[in-house]
């Protein structure tokens, strides 16, 4: 459905010129215009901790968050382990944002309660967040206990 737009993302992902930034942004806008949650895991593949373009990574995160909450979380879980491997910092940013918002946190907890695979994928990320952030230590601990009780 959005092959042309994904090719544009792929072409411009190096952000070597201003035109490449513009092309990447434009491709994201075109993809989002489809309003198809199947694009979420595809665009998340472009998250990267390497490089000097965090504003583009936040644009990806904001794009994902523009979808309904359940679609957003479902798309994140589809590629969580892959994106955590190559972009652990931005992956944790995604999860921080979920943990900081009550409705998102509730839905997140429901999803990991219902799916053991999701629970095991998120576990090392929550452990890392708990170590990194005093503000999130308690909630991560609660969710980790929830996972371990399964």
Short mmCIF file of N, CA and C in Angstrom, two decimals:
data_model
loop_
_atom_site.label_atom_id
_atom_site.label_comp_id
_atom_site.label_asym_id
_atom_site.label_seq_id
_atom_site.Cartn_x
_atom_site.Cartn_y
_atom_site.Cartn_z
N UNK A 1 0.82 -1.20 0.00
CA UNK A 1 0.00 0.00 0.00
C UNK A 1 0.86 1.26 0.00
N UNK A 2 1.88 1.31 0.83
CA UNK A 2 2.72 2.52 0.88
C UNK A 2 4.15 2.22 0.48
N UNK A 3 4.32 1.38 -0.52
CA UNK A 3 5.67 1.00 -0.96
C UNK A 3 6.48 2.19 -1.45
N UNK A 4 5.83 3.06 -2.22
CA UNK A 4 6.52 4.24 -2.76
C UNK A 4 7.02 5.14 -1.62
N UNK A 5 6.17 5.34 -0.63
CA UNK A 5 6.53 6.19 0.49
C UNK A 5 7.63 5.57 1.35
N UNK A 6 7.56 4.24 1.53
CA UNK A 6 8.62 3.55 2.27
C UNK A 6 9.95 3.65 1.52
N UNK A 7 9.90 3.59 0.20
CA UNK A 7 11.12 3.76 -0.60
C UNK A 7 11.69 5.17 -0.39
N UNK A 8 10.81 6.15 -0.24
CA UNK A 8 11.27 7.52 0.03
C UNK A 8 11.95 7.59 1.40
N UNK A 9 11.37 6.92 2.40
CA UNK A 9 11.99 6.89 3.73
C UNK A 9 13.37 6.24 3.65
N UNK A 10 13.42 5.13 2.95
CA UNK A 10 14.68 4.39 2.83
C UNK A 10 15.75 5.25 2.14
N UNK A 11 15.35 5.94 1.09
CA UNK A 11 16.29 6.78 0.34
C UNK A 11 16.84 7.93 1.18
N UNK A 12 15.98 8.48 2.03
CA UNK A 12 16.36 9.71 2.74
C UNK A 12 16.82 9.48 4.17
N UNK A 13 16.84 8.25 4.65
CA UNK A 13 17.10 7.98 6.06
C UNK A 13 18.49 8.38 6.55
N UNK A 14 19.42 8.62 5.65
CA UNK A 14 20.75 9.04 6.06
C UNK A 14 20.83 10.50 6.46
N UNK A 15 19.84 11.29 6.06
CA UNK A 15 19.75 12.70 6.43
C UNK A 15 21.04 13.47 6.11
N UNK A 16 21.59 13.18 4.96
CA UNK A 16 22.86 13.82 4.58
C UNK A 16 22.70 15.24 4.08
N UNK A 17 21.50 15.57 3.62
CA UNK A 17 21.24 16.92 3.13
C UNK A 17 19.90 17.41 3.70
N UNK A 18 19.69 18.69 3.59
CA UNK A 18 18.41 19.27 4.02
C UNK A 18 17.26 18.68 3.21
N UNK A 19 17.51 18.44 1.93
CA UNK A 19 16.48 17.83 1.09
C UNK A 19 16.07 16.45 1.60
N UNK A 20 17.04 15.71 2.14
CA UNK A 20 16.72 14.38 2.66
C UNK A 20 15.84 14.47 3.90
N UNK A 21 16.08 15.47 4.74
CA UNK A 21 15.19 15.70 5.89
C UNK A 21 13.77 15.97 5.40
N UNK A 22 13.68 16.86 4.42
CA UNK A 22 12.37 17.23 3.88
C UNK A 22 11.67 16.02 3.25
N UNK A 23 12.44 15.22 2.51
CA UNK A 23 11.87 14.03 1.87
C UNK A 23 11.37 13.03 2.91
N UNK A 24 12.14 12.84 3.96
CA UNK A 24 11.74 11.92 5.02
C UNK A 24 10.44 12.40 5.67
N UNK A 25 10.39 13.67 6.02
CA UNK A 25 9.18 14.24 6.64
C UNK A 25 7.98 14.10 5.72
N UNK A 26 8.18 14.40 4.44
CA UNK A 26 7.10 14.31 3.46
C UNK A 26 6.61 12.86 3.34
N UNK A 27 7.53 11.92 3.28
CA UNK A 27 7.15 10.51 3.18
C UNK A 27 6.36 10.07 4.41
N UNK A 28 6.78 10.51 5.59
CA UNK A 28 6.02 10.18 6.81
C UNK A 28 4.60 10.74 6.73
N UNK A 29 4.48 11.97 6.28
CA UNK A 29 3.15 12.58 6.15
C UNK A 29 2.28 11.78 5.19
N UNK A 30 2.85 11.37 4.07
CA UNK A 30 2.09 10.60 3.08
C UNK A 30 1.65 9.25 3.66
N UNK A 31 2.54 8.61 4.39
CA UNK A 31 2.20 7.33 5.00
C UNK A 31 1.08 7.50 6.03
N UNK A 32 1.19 8.53 6.85
CA UNK A 32 0.18 8.78 7.88
C UNK A 32 -1.18 9.11 7.27
N UNK A 33 -1.19 9.68 6.08
CA UNK A 33 -2.44 10.03 5.41
C UNK A 33 -3.28 8.78 5.11
N UNK A 34 -2.64 7.63 4.99
CA UNK A 34 -3.39 6.38 4.77
C UNK A 34 -4.19 5.97 6.01
N UNK A 35 -3.76 6.44 7.16
CA UNK A 35 -4.41 6.10 8.44
C UNK A 35 -4.47 4.58 8.65
N UNK A 36 -3.45 3.91 8.21
CA UNK A 36 -3.39 2.45 8.31
C UNK A 36 -2.40 2.05 9.40
N UNK A 37 -2.89 1.46 10.49
CA UNK A 37 -1.99 1.10 11.59
C UNK A 37 -0.93 0.06 11.21
N UNK A 38 -1.08 -0.59 10.07
CA UNK A 38 -0.06 -1.54 9.62
C UNK A 38 1.26 -0.85 9.31
N UNK A 39 1.22 0.47 9.15
CA UNK A 39 2.46 1.20 8.87
C UNK A 39 3.31 1.40 10.13
N UNK A 40 2.70 1.26 11.31
CA UNK A 40 3.42 1.55 12.55
C UNK A 40 4.71 0.75 12.67
N UNK A 41 4.68 -0.58 12.56
CA UNK A 41 5.94 -1.32 12.68
C UNK A 41 6.94 -0.97 11.58
N UNK A 42 6.42 -0.59 10.42
CA UNK A 42 7.30 -0.25 9.30
C UNK A 42 8.06 1.05 9.56
N UNK A 43 7.37 2.05 10.06
CA UNK A 43 8.07 3.32 10.30
C UNK A 43 8.95 3.25 11.54
N UNK A 44 8.57 2.42 12.51
CA UNK A 44 9.42 2.27 13.70
C UNK A 44 10.78 1.68 13.37
N UNK A 45 10.87 0.96 12.28
CA UNK A 45 12.15 0.38 11.85
C UNK A 45 13.18 1.47 11.55
N UNK A 46 12.73 2.70 11.37
CA UNK A 46 13.65 3.79 11.06
C UNK A 46 14.18 4.51 12.32
N UNK A 47 13.75 4.07 13.49
CA UNK A 47 14.33 4.63 14.71
C UNK A 47 15.80 4.24 14.79
N UNK A 48 16.61 5.17 15.22
CA UNK A 48 18.04 4.92 15.35
C UNK A 48 18.61 5.83 16.43
N UNK A 49 19.48 5.26 17.24
CA UNK A 49 20.19 6.08 18.23
C UNK A 49 21.45 6.70 17.64
N UNK A 50 21.83 6.27 16.47
CA UNK A 50 23.03 6.80 15.81
C UNK A 50 22.65 8.05 15.03
N UNK A 51 23.53 9.00 15.01
CA UNK A 51 23.30 10.19 14.20
C UNK A 51 22.92 11.40 15.02
N UNK A 52 22.93 12.51 14.32
CA UNK A 52 22.66 13.80 14.95
C UNK A 52 21.33 14.37 14.47
N UNK A 53 20.29 13.56 14.54
CA UNK A 53 18.99 14.01 14.05
C UNK A 53 17.86 13.51 14.96
N UNK A 54 17.97 13.79 16.25
CA UNK A 54 16.92 13.32 17.18
C UNK A 54 15.53 13.88 16.83
N UNK A 55 15.49 15.07 16.23
CA UNK A 55 14.18 15.63 15.88
C UNK A 55 13.42 14.73 14.91
N UNK A 56 14.15 14.02 14.04
CA UNK A 56 13.48 13.10 13.12
C UNK A 56 13.00 11.85 13.85
N UNK A 57 13.76 11.42 14.84
CA UNK A 57 13.34 10.24 15.61
C UNK A 57 12.09 10.57 16.43
N UNK A 58 12.05 11.79 16.97
CA UNK A 58 10.84 12.20 17.69
C UNK A 58 9.66 12.35 16.74
N UNK A 59 9.93 12.73 15.53
CA UNK A 59 8.84 12.81 14.55
C UNK A 59 8.26 11.42 14.29
N UNK A 60 9.12 10.41 14.24
CA UNK A 60 8.64 9.03 14.08
C UNK A 60 7.77 8.66 15.29
N UNK A 61 8.26 8.95 16.48
CA UNK A 61 7.50 8.64 17.70
C UNK A 61 6.16 9.35 17.70
N UNK A 62 6.14 10.62 17.36
CA UNK A 62 4.89 11.38 17.32
C UNK A 62 3.95 10.82 16.25
N UNK A 63 4.51 10.36 15.15
CA UNK A 63 3.69 9.76 14.10
C UNK A 63 2.98 8.52 14.62
N UNK A 64 3.71 7.68 15.32
CA UNK A 64 3.13 6.47 15.90
C UNK A 64 2.05 6.84 16.91
N UNK A 65 2.31 7.85 17.71
CA UNK A 65 1.36 8.26 18.73
C UNK A 65 0.11 8.92 18.15
N UNK A 66 0.13 9.25 16.88
CA UNK A 66 -1.06 9.86 16.27
C UNK A 66 -2.16 8.83 16.00
N UNK A 67 -1.84 7.56 16.11
CA UNK A 67 -2.82 6.50 15.93
C UNK A 67 -3.58 6.26 17.23
N UNK A 68 -4.75 5.64 17.15
CA UNK A 68 -5.44 5.26 18.38
C UNK A 68 -4.52 4.41 19.27
N UNK A 69 -4.67 4.56 20.56
CA UNK A 69 -3.77 3.97 21.54
C UNK A 69 -3.54 2.47 21.32
N UNK A 70 -4.60 1.72 21.15
CA UNK A 70 -4.44 0.27 21.00
C UNK A 70 -3.66 -0.08 19.74
N UNK A 71 -3.91 0.63 18.64
CA UNK A 71 -3.15 0.41 17.40
C UNK A 71 -1.68 0.76 17.60
N UNK A 72 -1.45 1.88 18.28
CA UNK A 72 -0.10 2.35 18.59
C UNK A 72 0.67 1.24 19.33
N UNK A 73 0.10 0.78 20.43
CA UNK A 73 0.78 -0.23 21.25
C UNK A 73 0.95 -1.55 20.51
N UNK A 74 -0.07 -1.96 19.78
CA UNK A 74 0.03 -3.21 19.02
C UNK A 74 1.18 -3.11 18.01
N UNK A 75 1.29 -1.98 17.32
CA UNK A 75 2.37 -1.79 16.35
C UNK A 75 3.74 -1.77 17.00
N UNK A 76 3.84 -1.14 18.16
CA UNK A 76 5.11 -1.10 18.89
C UNK A 76 5.52 -2.51 19.30
N UNK A 77 4.59 -3.26 19.85
CA UNK A 77 4.92 -4.62 20.29
C UNK A 77 5.37 -5.53 19.14
N UNK A 78 4.86 -5.28 17.94
CA UNK A 78 5.23 -6.13 16.80
C UNK A 78 6.73 -6.08 16.52
N UNK A 79 7.36 -4.95 16.80
CA UNK A 79 8.78 -4.79 16.45
C UNK A 79 9.64 -4.38 17.64
N UNK A 80 9.10 -4.51 18.83
CA UNK A 80 9.79 -4.01 20.02
C UNK A 80 11.19 -4.58 20.18
N UNK A 81 11.34 -5.88 20.06
CA UNK A 81 12.67 -6.46 20.27
C UNK A 81 13.65 -6.01 19.19
N UNK A 82 13.19 -5.87 17.94
CA UNK A 82 14.08 -5.42 16.87
C UNK A 82 14.52 -3.97 17.05
N UNK A 83 13.57 -3.11 17.39
CA UNK A 83 13.96 -1.70 17.53
C UNK A 83 14.78 -1.48 18.79
N UNK A 84 14.54 -2.27 19.82
CA UNK A 84 15.34 -2.13 21.05
C UNK A 84 16.79 -2.51 20.79
N UNK A 85 17.00 -3.48 19.93
CA UNK A 85 18.37 -3.87 19.59
C UNK A 85 19.14 -2.75 18.91
N UNK A 86 18.51 -2.06 17.98
CA UNK A 86 19.25 -1.05 17.21
C UNK A 86 19.05 0.38 17.70
N UNK A 87 18.02 0.60 18.50
CA UNK A 87 17.77 1.96 19.00
C UNK A 87 17.24 1.88 20.44
N UNK A 88 18.07 1.38 21.37
CA UNK A 88 17.57 1.21 22.74
C UNK A 88 17.10 2.51 23.39
N UNK A 89 17.79 3.60 23.15
CA UNK A 89 17.41 4.86 23.80
C UNK A 89 16.05 5.36 23.31
N UNK A 90 15.84 5.35 22.00
CA UNK A 90 14.55 5.81 21.49
C UNK A 90 13.44 4.82 21.77
N UNK A 91 13.76 3.54 21.86
CA UNK A 91 12.76 2.55 22.25
C UNK A 91 12.32 2.81 23.69
N UNK A 92 13.29 3.08 24.55
CA UNK A 92 12.93 3.41 25.93
C UNK A 92 12.12 4.70 25.99
N UNK A 93 12.41 5.64 25.12
CA UNK A 93 11.62 6.87 25.06
C UNK A 93 10.16 6.54 24.76
N UNK A 94 9.94 5.64 23.82
CA UNK A 94 8.57 5.21 23.52
C UNK A 94 7.88 4.65 24.77
N UNK A 95 8.59 3.81 25.49
CA UNK A 95 8.02 3.16 26.67
C UNK A 95 7.84 4.17 27.81
N UNK A 96 8.81 5.10 27.97
CA UNK A 96 8.64 6.16 28.98
C UNK A 96 7.32 6.90 28.74
N UNK A 97 7.06 7.20 27.50
CA UNK A 97 5.87 7.97 27.16
C UNK A 97 4.60 7.18 27.49
N UNK A 98 4.65 5.87 27.30
CA UNK A 98 3.52 5.02 27.67
C UNK A 98 3.36 5.01 29.19
N UNK A 99 4.45 4.86 29.90
CA UNK A 99 4.40 4.80 31.36
C UNK A 99 3.93 6.12 31.98
N UNK A 100 4.17 7.22 31.30
CA UNK A 100 3.82 8.55 31.83
C UNK A 100 2.35 8.92 31.64
N UNK A 101 1.64 8.16 30.84
CA UNK A 101 0.25 8.50 30.53
C UNK A 101 -0.65 7.38 31.07
N UNK A 102 -1.56 7.72 31.97
CA UNK A 102 -2.36 6.71 32.69
C UNK A 102 -3.13 5.76 31.78
N UNK A 103 -3.84 6.30 30.78
CA UNK A 103 -4.61 5.41 29.89
C UNK A 103 -3.69 4.49 29.10
N UNK A 104 -2.58 5.03 28.62
CA UNK A 104 -1.63 4.22 27.86
C UNK A 104 -1.03 3.14 28.77
N UNK A 105 -0.69 3.53 29.97
CA UNK A 105 -0.11 2.58 30.92
C UNK A 105 -1.09 1.44 31.22
N UNK A 106 -2.36 1.78 31.41
CA UNK A 106 -3.38 0.77 31.70
C UNK A 106 -3.50 -0.21 30.54
N UNK A 107 -3.61 0.29 29.32
CA UNK A 107 -3.74 -0.57 28.14
C UNK A 107 -2.48 -1.41 27.96
N UNK A 108 -1.33 -0.82 28.18
CA UNK A 108 -0.04 -1.50 28.10
C UNK A 108 -0.02 -2.69 29.06
N UNK A 109 -0.44 -2.46 30.30
CA UNK A 109 -0.46 -3.52 31.31
C UNK A 109 -1.44 -4.62 30.93
N UNK A 110 -2.58 -4.24 30.39
CA UNK A 110 -3.56 -5.24 29.93
C UNK A 110 -2.97 -6.11 28.83
N UNK A 111 -2.28 -5.48 27.90
CA UNK A 111 -1.72 -6.22 26.77
C UNK A 111 -0.65 -7.21 27.23
N UNK A 112 0.20 -6.82 28.15
CA UNK A 112 1.23 -7.76 28.59
C UNK A 112 0.65 -8.83 29.51
N UNK A 113 -0.45 -8.52 30.17
CA UNK A 113 -1.12 -9.53 31.00
C UNK A 113 -1.69 -10.64 30.14
N UNK A 114 -2.17 -10.28 28.97
CA UNK A 114 -2.82 -11.25 28.08
C UNK A 114 -1.86 -12.00 27.17
N UNK A 115 -0.62 -11.56 27.10
CA UNK A 115 0.30 -12.16 26.13
C UNK A 115 1.69 -12.37 26.75
N UNK A 116 2.02 -13.60 27.02
CA UNK A 116 3.30 -13.93 27.65
C UNK A 116 4.49 -13.48 26.80
N UNK A 117 4.37 -13.59 25.49
CA UNK A 117 5.47 -13.18 24.60
C UNK A 117 5.75 -11.68 24.74
N UNK A 118 4.68 -10.89 24.75
CA UNK A 118 4.85 -9.44 24.94
C UNK A 118 5.50 -9.16 26.29
N UNK A 119 5.07 -9.89 27.30
CA UNK A 119 5.62 -9.69 28.65
C UNK A 119 7.12 -9.96 28.67
N UNK A 120 7.55 -11.00 28.02
CA UNK A 120 8.97 -11.34 28.02
C UNK A 120 9.80 -10.37 27.18
N UNK A 121 9.21 -9.84 26.13
CA UNK A 121 9.92 -8.86 25.29
C UNK A 121 10.14 -7.55 26.06
N UNK A 122 9.12 -7.13 26.81
CA UNK A 122 9.21 -5.84 27.50
C UNK A 122 10.04 -5.91 28.77
N UNK A 123 10.19 -7.08 29.33
CA UNK A 123 10.85 -7.23 30.63
C UNK A 123 12.25 -6.59 30.68
N UNK A 124 13.17 -6.90 29.76
CA UNK A 124 14.50 -6.27 29.86
C UNK A 124 14.47 -4.75 29.66
N UNK A 125 13.50 -4.28 28.91
CA UNK A 125 13.38 -2.83 28.69
C UNK A 125 12.93 -2.16 29.99
N UNK A 126 11.98 -2.77 30.67
CA UNK A 126 11.52 -2.22 31.95
C UNK A 126 12.63 -2.26 33.01
N UNK A 127 13.41 -3.32 33.00
CA UNK A 127 14.54 -3.41 33.94
C UNK A 127 15.52 -2.27 33.68
N UNK A 128 15.81 -2.02 32.42
CA UNK A 128 16.72 -0.94 32.06
C UNK A 128 16.16 0.42 32.45
N UNK A 129 14.87 0.63 32.19
CA UNK A 129 14.24 1.91 32.56
C UNK A 129 14.28 2.10 34.07
N UNK A 130 14.01 1.04 34.82
CA UNK A 130 14.02 1.14 36.29
C UNK A 130 15.41 1.53 36.80
N UNK A 131 16.45 1.04 36.13
CA UNK A 131 17.82 1.40 36.52
C UNK A 131 18.15 2.85 36.14
N UNK A 132 17.61 3.29 35.00
CA UNK A 132 17.94 4.62 34.47
C UNK A 132 17.15 5.76 35.11
N UNK A 133 15.93 5.47 35.56
CA UNK A 133 15.04 6.54 35.97
C UNK A 133 14.43 6.28 37.35
N UNK A 134 14.82 7.09 38.29
CA UNK A 134 14.25 6.99 39.64
C UNK A 134 12.74 7.22 39.60
N UNK A 135 12.29 8.11 38.71
CA UNK A 135 10.86 8.41 38.59
C UNK A 135 10.04 7.24 38.09
N UNK A 136 10.67 6.31 37.38
CA UNK A 136 9.94 5.19 36.80
C UNK A 136 10.22 3.86 37.50
N UNK A 137 11.07 3.90 38.50
CA UNK A 137 11.47 2.67 39.19
C UNK A 137 10.26 1.95 39.79
N UNK A 138 9.39 2.67 40.44
CA UNK A 138 8.24 2.07 41.11
C UNK A 138 7.29 1.42 40.11
N UNK A 139 6.89 2.15 39.09
CA UNK A 139 5.94 1.60 38.12
C UNK A 139 6.55 0.42 37.36
N UNK A 140 7.82 0.51 37.02
CA UNK A 140 8.49 -0.62 36.36
C UNK A 140 8.50 -1.84 37.28
N UNK A 141 8.77 -1.60 38.56
CA UNK A 141 8.76 -2.69 39.53
C UNK A 141 7.40 -3.36 39.62
N UNK A 142 6.34 -2.56 39.62
CA UNK A 142 4.98 -3.11 39.67
C UNK A 142 4.69 -3.98 38.44
N UNK A 143 5.07 -3.47 37.29
CA UNK A 143 4.80 -4.21 36.05
C UNK A 143 5.65 -5.48 35.99
N UNK A 144 6.89 -5.39 36.44
CA UNK A 144 7.76 -6.57 36.47
C UNK A 144 7.19 -7.63 37.42
N UNK A 145 6.65 -7.22 38.56
CA UNK A 145 5.98 -8.17 39.46
C UNK A 145 4.77 -8.81 38.78
N UNK A 146 4.03 -8.00 38.06
CA UNK A 146 2.88 -8.50 37.31
C UNK A 146 3.33 -9.59 36.32
N UNK A 147 4.43 -9.34 35.64
CA UNK A 147 4.95 -10.30 34.67
C UNK A 147 5.42 -11.57 35.38
N UNK A 148 6.12 -11.41 36.46
CA UNK A 148 6.69 -12.57 37.17
C UNK A 148 5.62 -13.44 37.84
N UNK A 149 4.44 -12.86 38.12
CA UNK A 149 3.36 -13.63 38.73
C UNK A 149 2.68 -14.57 37.74
N UNK A 150 2.92 -14.35 36.48
CA UNK A 150 2.26 -15.18 35.44
C UNK A 150 2.77 -16.59 35.45
#
